[in-house]
């Protein structure tokens, strides 16, 4: 029996088929990034502008959803206060795998100019972040570029891996 | 009311503050003119309770009463003098100077278009009586005063924190409260979400938003010189630029690749 075994890594068997499935899955995922509407402050205005007709997120397949159950992407747009930190974690946990996070703007990245008792100094203290987007506030083009970078990142990932828990900080 | 204008053309050449110990200018306190409407307001309050001081500041009447008399004074002003609206209510921290708070009530007479301020001094750990039965706007204002300054209010229908979370410790607008928060505030979200044992994993807050560690390839990459995540530090200083790519070189399955030749760039607006 043993001599009939196929060495898949050598003779181009199963792994070739798997990479194709990977590609199709990742193609689907990267081009239908449904984002959770997560406007917290003034960055939300830029996020809304990116979603509206002039910049048009729909052509990237990015549609804003009002429910974490239907969203793959969380764009944290704005200042995260300590009172709200609990809820952002809960909403992140409610999103279904696979899920990605873009931290949009200085406040979400590092707390920005709000160096105070009431502001979380960077959302990465609470949820894992895939992409940090600088600016105060970033222009819609910047957010588009961030989404395109995230799409490239998703296409590089393997599709059927069980998502290993991301680094917290 | 506008701030007096000071010329700023030469501001780079001289120091901002010439006074080493700057003393805030006092707004002059003028006596209440006889026979005016404000004098009648003072008389109405005097009939109801003891008035400690009454003066005009920037054209508005200020009446100082005992903290026990706040409801009596406001009731007299509302029912006899037509001050129907409580536009503002809060406390000022005088803990270091006098060991207490100055609580003020800003009133407005809508018919006569007159404003008036009732003040009282409350010592620390003493409470004021709620004016919520007289003015509905006092409800949230008193909750905010309790939340941020820590002035307790007696007989308030629902004295709960208004702005800070319910399980917050301390009153952040007190002058003794550090701007960057005490230990409780700095670890609040970590303690609440992950528990105290996660403090070591997450680490203290980095309070310097200008700090960039260019050799931290886990979190950030040098713009235009991106390296793979977690790359060793010697890769960071590489000279060649990373071209900005909107898409992979070989293109994406089923998606049209943008080519600069085929796209039309509008050189002017219609």
mmCIF file of C-alpha atoms in Angstrom, chain A residues 8-143:
data_model
loop_
_atom_site.group_PDB
_atom_site.id
_atom_site.type_symbol
_atom_site.label_atom_id
_atom_site.label_comp_id
_atom_site.label_asym_id
_atom_site.label_seq_id
_atom_site.Cartn_x
_atom_site.Cartn_y
_atom_site.Cartn_z
ATOM 1 C CA UNK A 8 1.652 15.892 -2.227
ATOM 2 C CA UNK A 9 4.353 18.435 -1.564
ATOM 3 C CA UNK A 10 6.512 17.031 -4.357
ATOM 4 C CA UNK A 11 4.119 16.106 -7.097
ATOM 5 C CA UNK A 12 1.781 19.065 -6.988
ATOM 6 C CA UNK A 13 -1.319 17.345 -5.658
ATOM 7 C CA UNK A 14 -3.559 18.646 -2.932
ATOM 8 C CA UNK A 15 -1.669 21.811 -2.012
ATOM 9 C CA UNK A 16 -2.188 23.260 -5.475
ATOM 10 C CA UNK A 17 -5.911 22.820 -5.173
ATOM 11 C CA UNK A 18 -5.809 24.337 -1.682
ATOM 12 C CA UNK A 19 -4.044 27.501 -2.772
ATOM 13 C CA UNK A 20 -6.678 28.021 -5.405
ATOM 14 C CA UNK A 21 -9.417 27.738 -2.816
ATOM 15 C CA UNK A 22 -7.432 30.135 -0.702
ATOM 16 C CA UNK A 23 -7.320 32.605 -3.506
ATOM 17 C CA UNK A 24 -11.016 32.418 -4.208
ATOM 18 C CA UNK A 25 -11.935 32.736 -0.544
ATOM 19 C CA UNK A 26 -9.591 35.632 0.005
ATOM 20 C CA UNK A 27 -10.751 37.284 -3.161
ATOM 21 C CA UNK A 28 -14.289 37.099 -1.822
ATOM 22 C CA UNK A 29 -13.352 38.324 1.601
ATOM 23 C CA UNK A 30 -11.175 41.180 0.468
ATOM 24 C CA UNK A 31 -13.775 42.487 -1.941
ATOM 25 C CA UNK A 32 -16.730 42.386 0.381
ATOM 26 C CA UNK A 33 -15.331 44.022 3.485
ATOM 27 C CA UNK A 34 -18.461 45.004 5.284
ATOM 28 C CA UNK A 35 -17.581 47.616 7.821
ATOM 29 C CA UNK A 36 -19.242 48.278 11.134
ATOM 30 C CA UNK A 37 -20.389 51.873 11.418
ATOM 31 C CA UNK A 38 -18.141 52.970 14.196
ATOM 32 C CA UNK A 39 -17.998 56.734 14.155
ATOM 33 C CA UNK A 40 -16.948 58.084 17.522
ATOM 34 C CA UNK A 41 -15.882 61.642 16.735
ATOM 35 C CA UNK A 42 -14.905 63.940 13.868
ATOM 36 C CA UNK A 43 -13.139 61.147 11.931
ATOM 37 C CA UNK A 44 -16.622 59.742 11.429
ATOM 38 C CA UNK A 45 -17.371 62.645 9.093
ATOM 39 C CA UNK A 46 -14.465 61.608 6.878
ATOM 40 C CA UNK A 47 -15.576 57.993 7.102
ATOM 41 C CA UNK A 48 -19.073 58.993 6.001
ATOM 42 C CA UNK A 49 -17.574 61.015 3.148
ATOM 43 C CA UNK A 50 -15.633 57.935 2.055
ATOM 44 C CA UNK A 51 -18.845 55.964 2.051
ATOM 45 C CA UNK A 52 -20.777 58.576 0.093
ATOM 46 C CA UNK A 53 -20.914 58.977 -3.668
ATOM 47 C CA UNK A 54 -17.854 61.137 -4.309
ATOM 48 C CA UNK A 55 -15.338 58.682 -2.866
ATOM 49 C CA UNK A 56 -17.645 55.699 -3.101
ATOM 50 C CA UNK A 57 -16.670 52.822 -0.871
ATOM 51 C CA UNK A 58 -19.167 50.584 -2.623
ATOM 52 C CA UNK A 59 -16.795 49.999 -5.510
ATOM 53 C CA UNK A 60 -14.449 48.286 -3.045
ATOM 54 C CA UNK A 61 -17.348 46.203 -1.826
ATOM 55 C CA UNK A 62 -17.202 48.014 1.482
ATOM 56 C CA UNK A 63 -20.713 48.541 2.746
ATOM 57 C CA UNK A 64 -21.414 49.882 6.191
ATOM 58 C CA UNK A 65 -23.467 47.611 8.388
ATOM 59 C CA UNK A 66 -25.138 48.618 11.613
ATOM 60 C CA UNK A 67 -24.746 45.217 13.243
ATOM 61 C CA UNK A 68 -21.523 43.582 14.406
ATOM 62 C CA UNK A 69 -22.901 40.189 13.365
ATOM 63 C CA UNK A 70 -22.853 41.249 9.723
ATOM 64 C CA UNK A 71 -19.535 43.077 9.747
ATOM 65 C CA UNK A 72 -15.997 41.919 8.957
ATOM 66 C CA UNK A 73 -14.244 45.208 9.466
ATOM 67 C CA UNK A 74 -14.334 47.690 12.291
ATOM 68 C CA UNK A 75 -13.141 51.180 11.395
ATOM 69 C CA UNK A 76 -12.638 52.889 14.739
ATOM 70 C CA UNK A 77 -13.121 56.492 13.666
ATOM 71 C CA UNK A 78 -12.563 58.881 16.524
ATOM 72 C CA UNK A 79 -11.734 59.318 20.172
ATOM 73 C CA UNK A 80 -12.361 56.306 22.343
ATOM 74 C CA UNK A 81 -13.319 57.293 25.871
ATOM 75 C CA UNK A 82 -12.748 55.046 28.853
ATOM 76 C CA UNK A 83 -16.474 54.861 29.441
ATOM 77 C CA UNK A 84 -16.925 53.458 25.954
ATOM 78 C CA UNK A 85 -13.970 51.034 25.995
ATOM 79 C CA UNK A 86 -16.102 48.251 27.438
ATOM 80 C CA UNK A 87 -18.596 48.517 24.587
ATOM 81 C CA UNK A 88 -16.033 48.575 21.787
ATOM 82 C CA UNK A 89 -14.605 45.336 23.201
ATOM 83 C CA UNK A 90 -18.065 43.815 23.370
ATOM 84 C CA UNK A 91 -18.871 44.804 19.792
ATOM 85 C CA UNK A 92 -15.525 43.459 18.618
ATOM 86 C CA UNK A 93 -16.234 40.172 20.341
ATOM 87 C CA UNK A 94 -19.645 40.006 18.705
ATOM 88 C CA UNK A 95 -18.192 40.302 15.204
ATOM 89 C CA UNK A 96 -17.820 36.977 13.456
ATOM 90 C CA UNK A 97 -14.458 35.605 12.429
ATOM 91 C CA UNK A 98 -12.571 36.510 10.339
ATOM 92 C CA UNK A 99 -12.501 40.140 11.410
ATOM 93 C CA UNK A 100 -10.199 43.082 10.954
ATOM 94 C CA UNK A 101 -9.767 46.443 12.616
ATOM 95 C CA UNK A 102 -8.607 49.755 11.174
ATOM 96 C CA UNK A 103 -7.715 52.376 13.744
ATOM 97 C CA UNK A 104 -8.502 55.656 12.029
ATOM 98 C CA UNK A 105 -6.940 58.939 13.112
ATOM 99 C CA UNK A 106 -4.603 60.101 15.838
ATOM 100 C CA UNK A 107 -7.096 59.716 18.666
ATOM 101 C CA UNK A 108 -7.767 56.085 17.918
ATOM 102 C CA UNK A 109 -4.074 55.364 17.344
ATOM 103 C CA UNK A 110 -2.567 56.926 20.447
ATOM 104 C CA UNK A 111 -5.165 59.030 22.216
ATOM 105 C CA UNK A 112 -3.977 61.961 20.138
ATOM 106 C CA UNK A 113 -4.184 65.328 21.771
ATOM 107 C CA UNK A 114 -6.511 64.043 24.474
ATOM 108 C CA UNK A 115 -3.866 63.205 27.005
ATOM 109 C CA UNK A 116 -6.437 63.048 29.796
ATOM 110 C CA UNK A 117 -7.987 60.795 32.385
ATOM 111 C CA UNK A 118 -11.032 60.049 30.246
ATOM 112 C CA UNK A 119 -9.469 58.922 26.949
ATOM 113 C CA UNK A 120 -8.117 55.498 26.089
ATOM 114 C CA UNK A 121 -4.546 56.065 24.912
ATOM 115 C CA UNK A 122 -4.884 54.058 21.728
ATOM 116 C CA UNK A 123 -7.562 51.492 20.889
ATOM 117 C CA UNK A 124 -4.883 48.803 20.707
ATOM 118 C CA UNK A 125 -5.061 48.730 24.496
ATOM 119 C CA UNK A 126 -8.480 47.185 24.160
ATOM 120 C CA UNK A 127 -8.784 45.463 20.771
ATOM 121 C CA UNK A 128 -6.137 44.159 18.338
ATOM 122 C CA UNK A 129 -5.552 46.494 15.400
ATOM 123 C CA UNK A 130 -4.530 45.500 11.867
ATOM 124 C CA UNK A 131 -3.908 48.892 10.357
ATOM 125 C CA UNK A 132 -3.116 52.248 11.895
ATOM 126 C CA UNK A 133 -4.147 55.233 9.850
ATOM 127 C CA UNK A 134 -2.465 58.523 10.761
ATOM 128 C CA UNK A 135 -4.037 61.931 10.387
ATOM 129 C CA UNK A 136 -6.296 64.315 12.207
ATOM 130 C CA UNK A 137 -8.625 63.635 10.584
ATOM 131 C CA UNK A 138 -7.403 61.448 7.687
ATOM 132 C CA UNK A 139 -8.840 62.397 4.333
ATOM 133 C CA UNK A 140 -11.179 59.934 2.582
ATOM 134 C CA UNK A 141 -8.381 59.081 0.126
ATOM 135 C CA UNK A 142 -6.283 57.947 3.076
ATOM 136 C CA UNK A 143 -9.046 55.713 4.320
#
